Amino acid sequence: MVQKYQSPVRVYKYPFELVMAAYEKRFPTCPEIPVFLGSEILHESRSDDGAIHIIERSCKLNVDAPRLLKKIAGVEYVFFIQKNTVNWKERTLRIEAHNETFANRVVVLETCSYSVHPENEEWTCFEQSASLDIKSFFGFESTVEKIAMKQYTSNIKRGKEVIEHYLKELISQGITFIPRWTPPPVCGQKDESLLNCSLLFPPADKLDADYIERYLGQLTPMQESCLIRLRQWLQETHKGKIPKDEHILRFLRARDFNIDKAREMLCQSLSWRKQYQVDYILQSWRPPALLDEYYTGGWHYQDKDGRPLYILRLGQMDTKGLVKALGEESLLRHVLSINEEGQKRCEENTNIFGRPITSWTCLVDLEGLNMRHLWRPGVKALLRIIEVVEDNYPETLGRLLIVRAPRVFPVLWTLVSPFINENTRQKFLIYSGNNYQGPGGLVDYVDKDVIPDFLGGDCMCTVPEGGLVPKSLYQTDDESESSDHIRLWTETIYHSANVLRGAPHEIVVEILEGESVITWDFDILKGDVVFSLFHSKRAPETSHKEATLPSTSAAGDNMQLIDKTWVLGVDYSRMESPLVCREGESIQGSHVTRWPGFYILQWKMHGPPPCAATSLPRVDDVLASLQVSSHKCKLIYYYEVLASKDFRVGSHSYSEPCQLWQKELKSVAGPAEVGTLMLSRLEFLG
């Protein structure tokens, strides 16, 4: 594969004639460039009027290569042929060089030019390009390529420093002006073939090195080259709007400056932008009033590095309500407008602070996040948004600060992290509890007078507080209660249960380690229930009398585990206070266990307790109650047990997610399969 290099335009703020005098001091040898051992002139000619001067030299270089490689190649030094054509009339110098050593195995071509700045004739511009094509080299092609490119790029910027060194030397000698060429009194015959060698200054839209450093940041010579070459390719082939240099650079960074991969990614994104008119979204998109009130995100000053700061109070956002009321497309369009606004703010901050700012910081507050945020259509919408943003706005996130991460966060992280680029994931800083306060927390990245008041800062924040979207605004009615959704839930890991008067529904969880976490998530579809959590050292036995109930019994899959002979406080203990749950409510919670043993989750009907004097068995109580009333409660539930370490979120790192999910993730092939697995785990959230 041919390796190519293209430099930006570098500017010397000195006249062309003075720069040429400094350039000539590099010959016949140059101590400032150690690898350049010397040169000798092979050919020299001038035009009749002296305007054109051509010098052809043989240059001897000492390549920094392993001794073994030099021994195999059988050479100690490498020779190049350099042809310099200076046109004093046009004030240009064109340099062409190629290798003489191993010319049949390796082809190195280099072209450089000096010319007058198009806007200031007292300044001189320099450009260079090169290519390397290794056809064969004793089986060491890859090694030679790496050595050659490393040595070449290490000397590129050194070349400008050398010219500046000799310019200062000339000035120290009192040489600050060299007159321009003028025609001789008697005009001689001009050599037109030589005049054709002149090189005018390149088009004004080429990138200047000072511009790159000021607006794009510090780039290596090869990174500069990749940017310039990709930009040139777009100018020559792309028929639409050429993106800004900052935009092109983001795609190069996203693909580690692999030009082919970056070009493919960028072209797909440009087609997408054209298809959906994304360039005009800031002018055409007006968020619905519902978003202004319930979307808990907004811009808020900037961080300590000058990056625009976006705050998202995700834990307070009713994602389910927004998706149901607005639809997935509206949310996606709103996120795109946020990204477009972010790029605009980066450009503004670059001008304000006088340094390149190409990304923004996002501060995400997760207080209030629970299992209901993992509602399946909402997760699907989130994954799609992540995919679109990753494909079309790469390297726009400078830092992501996640604060007040709750215990349910590892589940959400396991869902979304496979869809986030590794470079992006490395920018995440996660804090649980109040760890974001104090040294090492937000104050390291955001000035205290900018930290929002709801996070303990001094700044009043105008980001909406969110809240539940009224169901009256939903686009569809009674979706959560449809029979299809209930069937979907019961077919997966969401279980359904009936709770009858005097017949609670109970499940047992055996804990082998002292510190584990039991999590639960349930919806009350009908009636009111009381939820409790108990602990026992004894294993409860399932009543076999329930098996005698007919399959059409209203008891359904009701399960009773606590024996009626057990005494509370002796045979078993209460771990959580009774919680009254009303019809239509969604409940999420967790319990950190302190002892091994058997933990029993219980749901029982809320109402007056059954008569204490009755001597009927519990199943008989059920049958008796059915004869009096057909009223029953319905619920759907899900629970999971995790090792406590899976819920610990450090201030600057995130512990590994659920081990069970990790094993499943390792068994799939790619993002599509990961997405299918993730969503299948969330089918119950309907």
XYZ file of C-alpha atoms in Angstrom:
686
model
C 0.000 0.000 0.000
C 1.285 3.461 -0.905
C 1.738 5.741 2.083
C 1.104 9.420 1.381
C 1.767 12.663 3.193
C 0.476 16.180 2.554
C 1.459 19.130 4.704
C -0.604 22.189 5.516
C 0.647 25.559 4.313
C 3.349 26.831 6.672
C 4.068 30.544 6.728
C 7.396 32.325 7.269
C 6.824 35.987 8.012
C 9.848 36.946 5.927
C 10.252 37.882 2.229
C 10.833 35.112 -0.305
C 14.382 36.255 -1.142
C 15.477 36.155 2.512
C 13.946 32.703 2.986
C 15.822 31.465 -0.096
C 19.099 32.734 1.375
C 18.353 30.809 4.566
C 17.458 27.714 2.531
C 20.764 27.745 0.634
C 22.672 27.661 3.938
C 21.462 24.036 4.320
C 23.961 22.985 1.616
C 26.306 21.290 1.063
C 25.750 19.917 4.568
C 23.576 20.892 7.534
C 24.569 20.199 11.164
C 21.005 21.110 12.190
C 19.758 17.980 10.412
C 21.949 15.087 11.707
C 20.717 12.500 9.202
C 21.759 14.788 6.306
C 25.429 13.926 5.878
C 26.188 16.010 2.806
C 25.463 16.698 -0.851
C 27.172 17.339 -4.153
C 25.924 19.174 -7.230
C 25.314 16.926 -10.232
C 23.948 19.544 -12.635
C 23.293 23.296 -12.622
C 21.769 25.646 -15.219
C 20.287 29.119 -15.546
C 18.000 30.816 -18.003
C 19.512 33.567 -20.147
C 17.926 36.298 -18.101
C 18.846 34.641 -14.797
C 15.196 34.337 -13.721
C 15.296 30.514 -13.624
C 17.970 28.638 -11.690
C 18.025 24.817 -11.599
C 20.296 22.754 -9.352
C 20.334 18.966 -9.212
C 22.083 17.395 -6.188
C 22.904 13.963 -4.826
C 22.147 13.925 -1.105
C 23.615 11.411 1.351
C 21.426 10.368 4.317
C 22.118 8.240 7.353
C 18.846 6.391 7.998
C 18.133 5.501 11.620
C 17.512 1.776 11.058
C 18.480 -1.365 13.011
C 22.009 -2.551 12.333
C 20.738 -5.974 11.275
C 18.465 -4.453 8.640
C 21.336 -2.382 7.244
C 23.504 -5.485 7.099
C 20.808 -7.462 5.253
C 20.289 -4.596 2.820
C 24.029 -4.272 2.335
C 24.093 -0.485 2.597
C 25.109 1.972 5.283
C 23.711 5.123 3.700
C 20.843 6.105 1.415
C 21.224 8.482 -1.533
C 18.513 10.782 -2.894
C 18.427 12.903 -6.036
C 17.051 16.398 -5.412
C 16.110 18.859 -8.136
C 15.550 22.496 -7.137
C 13.950 24.923 -9.575
C 13.790 28.533 -8.396
C 11.940 31.140 -10.428
C 13.079 34.554 -9.221
C 10.613 36.359 -11.413
C 7.595 34.472 -10.061
C 9.279 34.155 -6.637
C 8.773 30.400 -6.335
C 10.938 27.385 -5.559
C 9.941 23.865 -6.520
C 11.827 20.937 -4.979
C 11.516 17.412 -6.386
C 13.299 14.479 -4.753
C 13.405 10.722 -5.260
C 15.535 7.909 -3.883
C 18.437 6.516 -5.869
C 19.246 3.694 -3.445
C 17.007 0.608 -3.863
C 14.983 2.437 -6.511
C 13.764 -0.909 -7.896
C 12.459 -1.999 -4.460
C 11.344 1.227 -2.807
C 9.932 4.340 -4.476
C 10.053 7.572 -2.482
C 8.798 10.754 -4.132
C 8.723 14.178 -2.496
C 7.607 17.552 -3.793
C 8.006 20.830 -1.899
C 7.295 24.413 -2.827
C 8.075 27.883 -1.521
C 5.973 30.797 -2.813
C 4.748 34.267 -1.906
C 1.770 34.553 0.416
C -1.277 35.590 -1.672
C -2.332 38.274 0.843
C 1.061 39.568 1.964
C 3.948 39.653 -0.499
C 6.414 40.098 2.364
C 5.601 36.596 3.661
C 6.602 33.210 2.266
C 4.570 29.998 2.246
C 5.825 26.422 2.234
C 4.087 23.169 1.294
C 5.259 19.611 0.850
C 3.876 16.249 -0.175
C 5.409 12.800 -0.343
C 4.616 9.184 -1.125
C 6.247 5.886 -0.147
C 5.723 2.668 -2.099
C 7.653 -0.401 -0.889
C 7.436 -3.045 -3.595
C 9.776 -5.562 -1.929
C 12.521 -5.431 0.668
C 13.872 -8.865 1.579
C 10.716 -9.727 3.492
C 10.999 -6.664 5.773
C 8.471 -4.466 3.931
C 6.376 -3.632 6.991
C 9.422 -2.827 9.138
C 10.959 -0.606 6.474
C 7.676 1.235 6.008
C 7.395 1.999 9.734
C 11.032 3.140 9.939
C 10.722 5.343 6.867
C 7.481 7.034 7.935
C 8.705 7.558 11.498
C 11.924 9.175 10.320
C 10.198 11.271 7.687
C 7.536 12.694 10.003
C 10.058 13.341 12.766
C 11.968 15.656 10.413
C 8.999 17.457 8.840
C 8.495 20.155 11.452
C 12.212 20.137 12.109
C 12.642 21.500 8.598
C 10.765 24.691 9.452
C 12.810 25.112 12.611
C 16.018 24.834 10.568
C 14.925 27.585 8.154
C 13.995 29.824 11.080
C 17.397 29.082 12.642
C 19.240 30.278 9.532
C 16.926 33.295 9.163
C 17.899 34.413 12.659
C 21.548 33.799 11.793
C 21.250 36.051 8.725
C 19.530 38.758 10.746
C 22.236 38.541 13.441
C 24.746 39.209 10.642
C 22.850 42.326 9.638
C 21.261 40.784 6.543
C 17.574 41.769 6.771
C 16.858 42.615 3.131
C 17.728 41.045 -0.207
C 16.559 42.894 -3.326
C 14.173 41.172 -5.700
C 15.227 39.944 -9.111
C 15.002 42.463 -11.932
C 15.437 41.801 -15.671
C 18.894 42.531 -17.113
C 19.277 45.675 -19.249
C 19.480 43.568 -22.421
C 16.597 41.100 -22.600
C 17.784 37.689 -23.573
C 15.800 34.882 -25.086
C 13.617 33.362 -22.370
C 13.698 29.622 -21.928
C 9.976 28.823 -21.959
C 10.578 25.244 -20.844
C 12.190 26.541 -17.684
C 9.446 29.073 -17.063
C 6.948 26.227 -17.076
C 8.676 24.910 -13.968
C 7.373 27.840 -11.930
C 4.848 27.060 -9.230
C 2.255 29.584 -8.167
C 0.916 29.658 -4.618
C -1.702 26.959 -4.055
C -5.428 27.846 -3.946
C -6.397 30.067 -1.041
C -8.693 27.443 0.480
C -5.788 25.190 1.450
C -5.192 24.796 5.157
C -2.622 26.916 6.891
C -0.530 25.405 9.709
C -1.172 28.385 12.006
C -4.916 28.079 11.349
C -4.824 24.372 12.270
C -3.040 25.078 15.552
C -5.380 27.972 16.423
C -8.728 26.413 15.548
C -8.192 22.634 15.404
C -5.464 21.980 17.967
C -2.082 20.314 18.034
C -1.824 17.610 15.363
C 1.065 15.399 14.379
C 2.381 15.840 10.823
C 0.611 12.659 9.698
C -2.653 13.781 11.296
C -2.376 17.111 9.495
C -1.731 15.209 6.290
C -4.811 13.006 6.748
C -6.996 16.045 7.329
C -5.700 17.853 4.250
C -5.939 14.831 1.974
C -9.485 13.965 3.053
C -10.503 17.597 2.625
C -8.964 17.711 -0.851
C -10.780 14.507 -1.796
C -14.104 16.022 -0.720
C -13.409 19.196 -2.702
C -12.669 17.150 -5.813
C -15.414 14.515 -5.601
C -18.202 15.573 -3.245
C -21.056 17.364 -5.013
C -22.761 18.645 -1.875
C -21.813 21.024 0.901
C -18.241 20.527 2.125
C -18.241 20.051 5.913
C -16.166 22.249 8.170
C -12.621 21.240 9.050
C -13.628 20.539 12.666
C -16.281 18.136 11.403
C -13.884 16.272 9.115
C -11.336 16.014 11.923
C -13.882 14.372 14.236
C -14.402 11.518 11.776
C -10.658 11.063 11.377
C -10.234 10.854 15.146
C -13.105 8.390 15.387
C -11.261 6.073 12.998
C -7.765 6.640 14.434
C -6.804 8.700 11.361
C -7.333 5.823 8.968
C -8.270 7.823 5.878
C -10.211 5.066 4.110
C -12.329 4.206 7.145
C -12.901 7.865 8.020
C -13.881 8.670 4.431
C -16.412 5.835 4.366
C -17.915 6.898 7.695
C -18.016 10.568 6.698
C -19.614 9.911 3.303
C -22.363 7.825 4.871
C -22.983 10.611 7.370
C -23.084 13.293 4.663
C -25.668 11.267 2.743
C -27.692 10.880 5.924
C -27.528 14.625 6.623
C -28.703 15.409 3.114
C -31.523 12.860 3.212
C -32.943 14.179 6.487
C -32.016 17.862 5.970
C -30.028 17.885 9.211
C -28.085 20.999 8.152
C -31.295 22.998 8.558
C -32.595 21.417 11.738
C -31.729 24.386 13.967
C -33.815 26.631 11.717
C -36.681 24.214 11.083
C -37.069 22.277 14.366
C -39.265 23.770 17.047
C -39.597 21.474 20.083
C -43.204 20.793 21.098
C -44.333 22.520 24.285
C -44.404 19.085 25.902
C -40.632 18.773 25.473
C -40.023 22.221 26.924
C -41.868 21.151 30.053
C -40.917 17.494 30.510
C -37.564 17.012 28.756
C -35.088 17.424 31.600
C -32.074 18.652 29.649
C -30.512 21.972 28.692
C -27.295 23.961 28.107
C -25.654 25.498 31.156
C -22.518 27.697 30.760
C -19.249 25.722 30.276
C -16.776 23.559 32.170
C -13.281 24.559 33.317
C -11.810 23.709 29.900
C -14.238 26.033 28.118
C -16.348 23.186 26.745
C -20.098 23.915 26.518
C -21.860 22.131 29.400
C -25.087 20.207 28.835
C -27.070 19.017 31.854
C -29.433 16.040 31.646
C -31.517 15.106 34.682
C -32.249 11.645 33.328
C -33.477 10.249 36.635
C -36.277 12.846 36.685
C -37.334 12.233 33.085
C -40.466 10.245 32.284
C -38.980 8.475 29.264
C -41.994 6.208 28.897
C -44.377 9.144 28.945
C -42.343 11.127 26.410
C -42.109 8.225 23.980
C -45.830 7.498 24.320
C -46.826 11.151 23.983
C -44.407 12.257 21.244
C -43.093 9.150 19.554
C -39.538 8.012 18.935
C -38.956 10.265 15.920
C -39.628 13.503 17.790
C -37.197 12.549 20.543
C -34.540 11.621 17.981
C -34.992 14.915 16.143
C -34.704 16.797 19.422
C -31.439 14.997 20.277
C -30.085 15.854 16.813
C -30.893 19.523 17.379
C -28.995 19.350 20.688
C -25.936 17.931 18.903
C -26.117 20.592 16.192
C -26.415 23.291 18.845
C -23.424 21.761 20.646
C -21.225 22.091 17.562
C -22.314 25.689 17.137
C -21.484 26.466 20.770
C -18.031 24.853 20.377
C -17.232 27.226 17.513
C -18.406 30.204 19.571
C -16.291 29.153 22.573
C -13.261 28.646 20.324
C -13.492 32.313 19.348
C -14.235 33.462 22.905
C -11.417 31.582 24.660
C -8.852 31.776 21.862
C -8.092 28.049 21.781
C -9.584 25.052 19.951
C -12.761 23.720 21.609
C -14.202 20.909 19.535
C -16.306 18.967 22.051
C -18.685 19.528 24.939
C -19.230 18.123 28.419
C -22.410 16.365 29.504
C -23.440 16.215 33.169
C -26.021 13.474 33.812
C -27.900 13.370 37.116
C -29.364 9.903 37.741
C -31.186 10.591 40.985
C -34.590 8.950 40.614
C -33.485 6.397 38.013
C -35.257 3.078 38.513
C -36.308 -0.055 36.682
C -39.182 1.780 34.984
C -36.611 3.659 32.909
C -35.808 0.270 31.362
C -39.213 0.087 29.690
C -38.569 -1.837 26.492
C -39.765 0.693 23.829
C -37.858 3.380 25.692
C -34.692 1.299 25.672
C -35.146 0.635 21.954
C -35.477 4.369 21.343
C -32.373 5.052 23.457
C -30.299 2.472 21.583
C -31.370 3.889 18.248
C -30.483 7.426 19.353
C -27.066 6.235 20.555
C -26.460 4.517 17.220
C -27.395 7.612 15.190
C -25.268 9.924 17.356
C -22.256 7.570 17.297
C -22.440 7.330 13.490
C -22.906 11.031 12.775
C -21.458 12.996 15.693
C -18.253 11.142 16.586
C -15.769 12.700 19.006
C -18.170 15.485 19.998
C -18.316 14.386 23.633
C -15.322 15.614 25.577
C -16.382 14.283 28.974
C -19.459 12.627 30.506
C -19.989 13.167 34.222
C -22.553 10.802 35.742
C -23.590 11.683 39.282
C -25.840 10.056 41.904
C -25.795 6.719 40.086
C -28.323 4.422 41.834
C -28.152 0.678 42.332
C -30.092 0.006 39.149
C -27.446 1.813 37.054
C -25.358 -1.328 36.331
C -28.339 -2.814 34.515
C -28.748 0.272 32.324
C -24.991 0.412 31.701
C -24.930 -3.216 30.631
C -27.672 -2.441 28.123
C -26.179 0.601 26.447
C -22.394 0.246 26.793
C -21.950 -2.258 23.913
C -23.372 0.387 21.559
C -20.964 3.122 22.679
C -17.583 3.509 21.009
C -14.606 2.529 23.186
C -13.077 6.005 22.794
C -16.323 7.497 24.089
C -16.596 5.083 27.036
C -13.162 6.181 28.244
C -14.552 9.701 28.738
C -17.132 8.556 31.310
C -16.681 9.508 34.980
C -19.235 7.887 37.288
C -20.085 8.873 40.856
C -22.465 7.116 43.215
C -24.156 8.702 46.215
C -22.498 11.971 47.220
C -19.054 11.038 45.914
C -19.316 13.835 43.348
C -18.947 16.397 46.124
C -15.545 17.600 47.276
C -12.062 17.084 45.745
C -11.997 14.556 42.923
C -15.624 15.331 42.144
C -17.395 17.922 40.016
C -15.222 20.792 41.294
C -12.291 19.287 39.386
C -14.132 19.798 36.100
C -16.765 22.489 36.679
C -16.338 25.792 38.519
C -18.286 25.873 41.779
C -20.196 28.966 40.701
C -21.464 26.974 37.691
C -22.407 23.737 39.524
C -26.242 23.565 39.615
C -28.013 24.288 42.870
C -29.670 20.855 42.946
C -26.169 19.316 43.091
C -24.997 21.557 45.918
C -23.577 24.345 43.749
C -24.176 28.077 43.804
C -25.818 28.405 40.374
C -29.552 28.438 39.758
C -30.218 25.987 36.943
C -33.083 26.503 34.488
C -33.140 22.895 33.256
C -36.738 21.609 33.641
C -37.372 19.327 36.607
C -39.542 17.008 34.516
C -42.219 14.904 36.140
C -44.761 12.414 34.879
C -46.282 13.138 31.491
C -50.092 13.069 31.871
C -51.545 9.942 30.326
C -54.156 12.116 28.661
C -51.360 13.279 26.320
C -50.408 9.759 25.205
C -50.856 9.030 21.525
C -52.459 5.636 22.278
C -54.743 4.650 25.126
C -54.695 1.680 27.477
C -51.552 0.281 25.853
C -50.103 -1.070 29.091
C -53.309 -2.929 29.901
C -53.826 -4.624 26.538
C -54.034 -8.396 26.576
C -51.242 -8.627 24.011
C -48.825 -6.889 26.341
C -49.801 -9.043 29.286
C -49.275 -12.135 27.164
C -45.895 -10.807 26.068
C -44.850 -10.243 29.666
C -45.938 -13.680 30.851
C -44.110 -15.367 27.984
C -40.784 -13.924 29.094
C -39.190 -13.220 32.466
C -42.026 -11.056 33.781
C -44.230 -13.330 35.919
C -47.915 -12.803 36.630
C -49.736 -13.623 39.848
C -53.189 -13.433 41.415
C -53.577 -12.399 45.023
C -56.747 -13.470 46.821
C -58.151 -12.536 50.177
C -56.370 -14.654 52.738
C -54.071 -16.145 50.100
C -50.929 -14.055 49.545
C -48.496 -14.705 46.726
C -44.974 -15.510 47.949
C -41.650 -16.351 46.343
C -38.470 -17.514 48.060
C -34.888 -16.444 47.276
C -32.032 -18.427 48.749
C -28.966 -16.330 49.604
C -25.697 -18.200 50.053
C -23.468 -15.162 50.636
C -24.004 -12.676 53.419
C -23.888 -9.594 51.197
C -26.062 -9.803 48.112
C -28.681 -7.547 46.561
C -32.260 -8.584 45.855
C -33.977 -6.273 43.346
C -37.653 -6.244 42.420
C -39.903 -4.490 39.970
C -43.671 -5.035 39.851
C -46.866 -3.454 38.524
C -50.254 -3.671 40.227
C -52.730 -4.318 37.412
C -55.831 -4.704 39.580
C -56.699 -4.077 43.224
C -54.512 -2.924 46.132
C -51.817 -5.087 47.706
C -49.343 -4.962 50.573
C -45.739 -5.895 49.797
C -43.375 -7.274 52.459
C -39.953 -8.928 52.644
C -39.099 -11.588 55.243
C -36.050 -13.649 56.200
C -35.876 -17.176 57.607
C -33.100 -19.611 58.385
C -35.520 -22.447 57.569
C -36.439 -23.402 54.041
C -40.209 -22.947 53.555
C -42.143 -25.826 52.058
C -44.616 -25.346 49.260
C -48.136 -26.377 50.198
C -49.132 -29.384 48.110
C -52.823 -28.681 48.697
C -52.693 -26.057 45.927
C -52.131 -28.783 43.375
C -55.670 -30.043 44.045
C -57.150 -26.780 42.797
C -58.645 -27.007 39.305
C -56.715 -25.258 36.567
C -59.569 -22.822 36.079
C -59.414 -21.726 39.680
C -59.174 -18.048 40.317
C -56.112 -18.791 42.413
C -54.151 -19.166 39.175
C -50.414 -19.413 39.842
C -50.764 -18.194 43.418
C -48.004 -19.596 45.648
C -47.978 -19.723 49.485
C -44.749 -20.490 51.331
C -44.959 -19.225 54.920
C -46.458 -21.984 57.035
C -49.430 -20.905 59.180
C -47.665 -22.407 62.211
C -44.677 -20.092 61.808
C -44.391 -17.317 64.361
C -43.165 -13.888 63.235
C -40.046 -12.962 65.173
C -39.272 -16.619 65.952
C -39.405 -18.643 62.749
C -38.987 -15.695 60.406
C -38.267 -11.961 60.588
C -39.492 -8.896 58.706
C -36.763 -7.219 56.580
C -38.766 -4.405 54.957
C -41.686 -2.437 56.329
C -45.050 -3.318 54.730
C -45.674 -1.194 51.655
C -49.228 -0.475 50.498
C -49.328 -0.519 46.677
C -52.345 0.877 44.881
C -53.842 -0.263 41.592
C -51.894 1.093 38.597
C -48.689 1.768 40.537
C -45.216 0.632 39.454
C -42.884 -0.306 42.297
C -39.120 -0.802 42.189
C -36.802 -1.532 45.059
C -33.839 -3.463 46.366
C -32.561 -4.941 49.606
C -28.959 -5.547 50.620
C -28.905 -8.803 52.544
C -26.965 -9.099 55.791
C -27.214 -12.838 56.381
C -27.449 -15.984 54.278
C -30.700 -17.886 54.364
C -34.111 -17.697 52.728
C -35.737 -14.386 51.813
C -39.461 -14.358 51.059
C -41.127 -11.693 48.916
C -44.824 -11.465 49.778
C -47.794 -9.738 48.161
C -51.127 -9.915 49.964
C -54.466 -8.234 49.431
C -54.849 -4.902 51.195
C -57.902 -4.754 53.433
C -59.267 -5.929 56.758
C -57.462 -9.075 57.922
C -59.433 -12.305 57.847
C -61.168 -13.360 61.045
C -58.563 -14.559 63.501
C -60.957 -17.095 65.046
C -61.328 -19.123 61.906
C -59.778 -22.576 61.931
C -59.973 -23.195 58.210
C -56.726 -24.089 56.419
C -55.342 -21.359 54.213
C -56.426 -23.026 50.970
C -59.886 -23.516 52.467
C -59.831 -19.817 53.310
C -59.306 -19.188 49.628
C -62.206 -21.370 48.587
C -64.418 -19.805 51.198
C -63.513 -16.323 50.113
C -64.257 -17.222 46.506
C -67.772 -18.235 47.485
C -68.313 -14.835 49.080
C -66.518 -12.649 46.576
C -64.786 -13.079 43.245
C -62.612 -10.026 43.873
C -58.889 -10.596 43.395
C -55.732 -8.596 42.791
C -53.476 -9.008 39.761
C -49.822 -8.152 39.458
C -46.821 -8.775 37.243
C -43.361 -8.902 38.765
C -39.689 -9.504 38.135
C -36.842 -10.019 40.600
C -33.127 -10.669 40.377
C -30.278 -11.413 42.770
C -26.860 -9.846 42.311
C -23.629 -9.928 44.209
C -23.312 -6.665 46.135
C -20.107 -5.732 44.276
C -22.140 -5.490 41.080
C -23.974 -2.507 42.540
C -20.935 -0.563 43.753
C -20.138 2.342 41.487
C -16.809 4.059 42.191
C -16.217 7.762 41.795
C -13.975 7.368 38.749
C -14.709 3.896 37.545
C -17.535 1.474 37.139
C -17.426 -2.055 38.466
C -18.321 -4.882 36.134
C -22.065 -5.329 35.462
C -24.167 -8.347 36.308
C -22.122 -11.516 35.940
C -25.035 -13.377 34.384
C -25.399 -10.736 31.693
C -21.652 -10.697 31.113
C -21.682 -14.420 30.326
C -24.528 -13.936 27.864
C -22.776 -10.997 26.202
C -19.632 -13.043 25.656
C -21.612 -15.636 23.755
C -22.929 -13.302 21.031
C -21.119 -12.188 17.917
C -21.753 -8.508 17.473
C -23.797 -5.372 18.283
C -26.909 -6.627 16.495
C -26.928 -9.869 18.475
C -26.133 -7.954 21.667
C -29.125 -5.707 21.034
C -31.403 -8.671 20.463
C -30.238 -10.313 23.683
C -30.574 -7.113 25.690
C -34.072 -6.418 24.495
C -35.151 -10.014 25.028
C -34.112 -9.564 28.649
C -36.419 -6.529 28.730
C -39.403 -7.948 26.850
C -41.302 -7.944 30.113
C -41.153 -4.151 30.194
C -43.380 -4.139 27.095
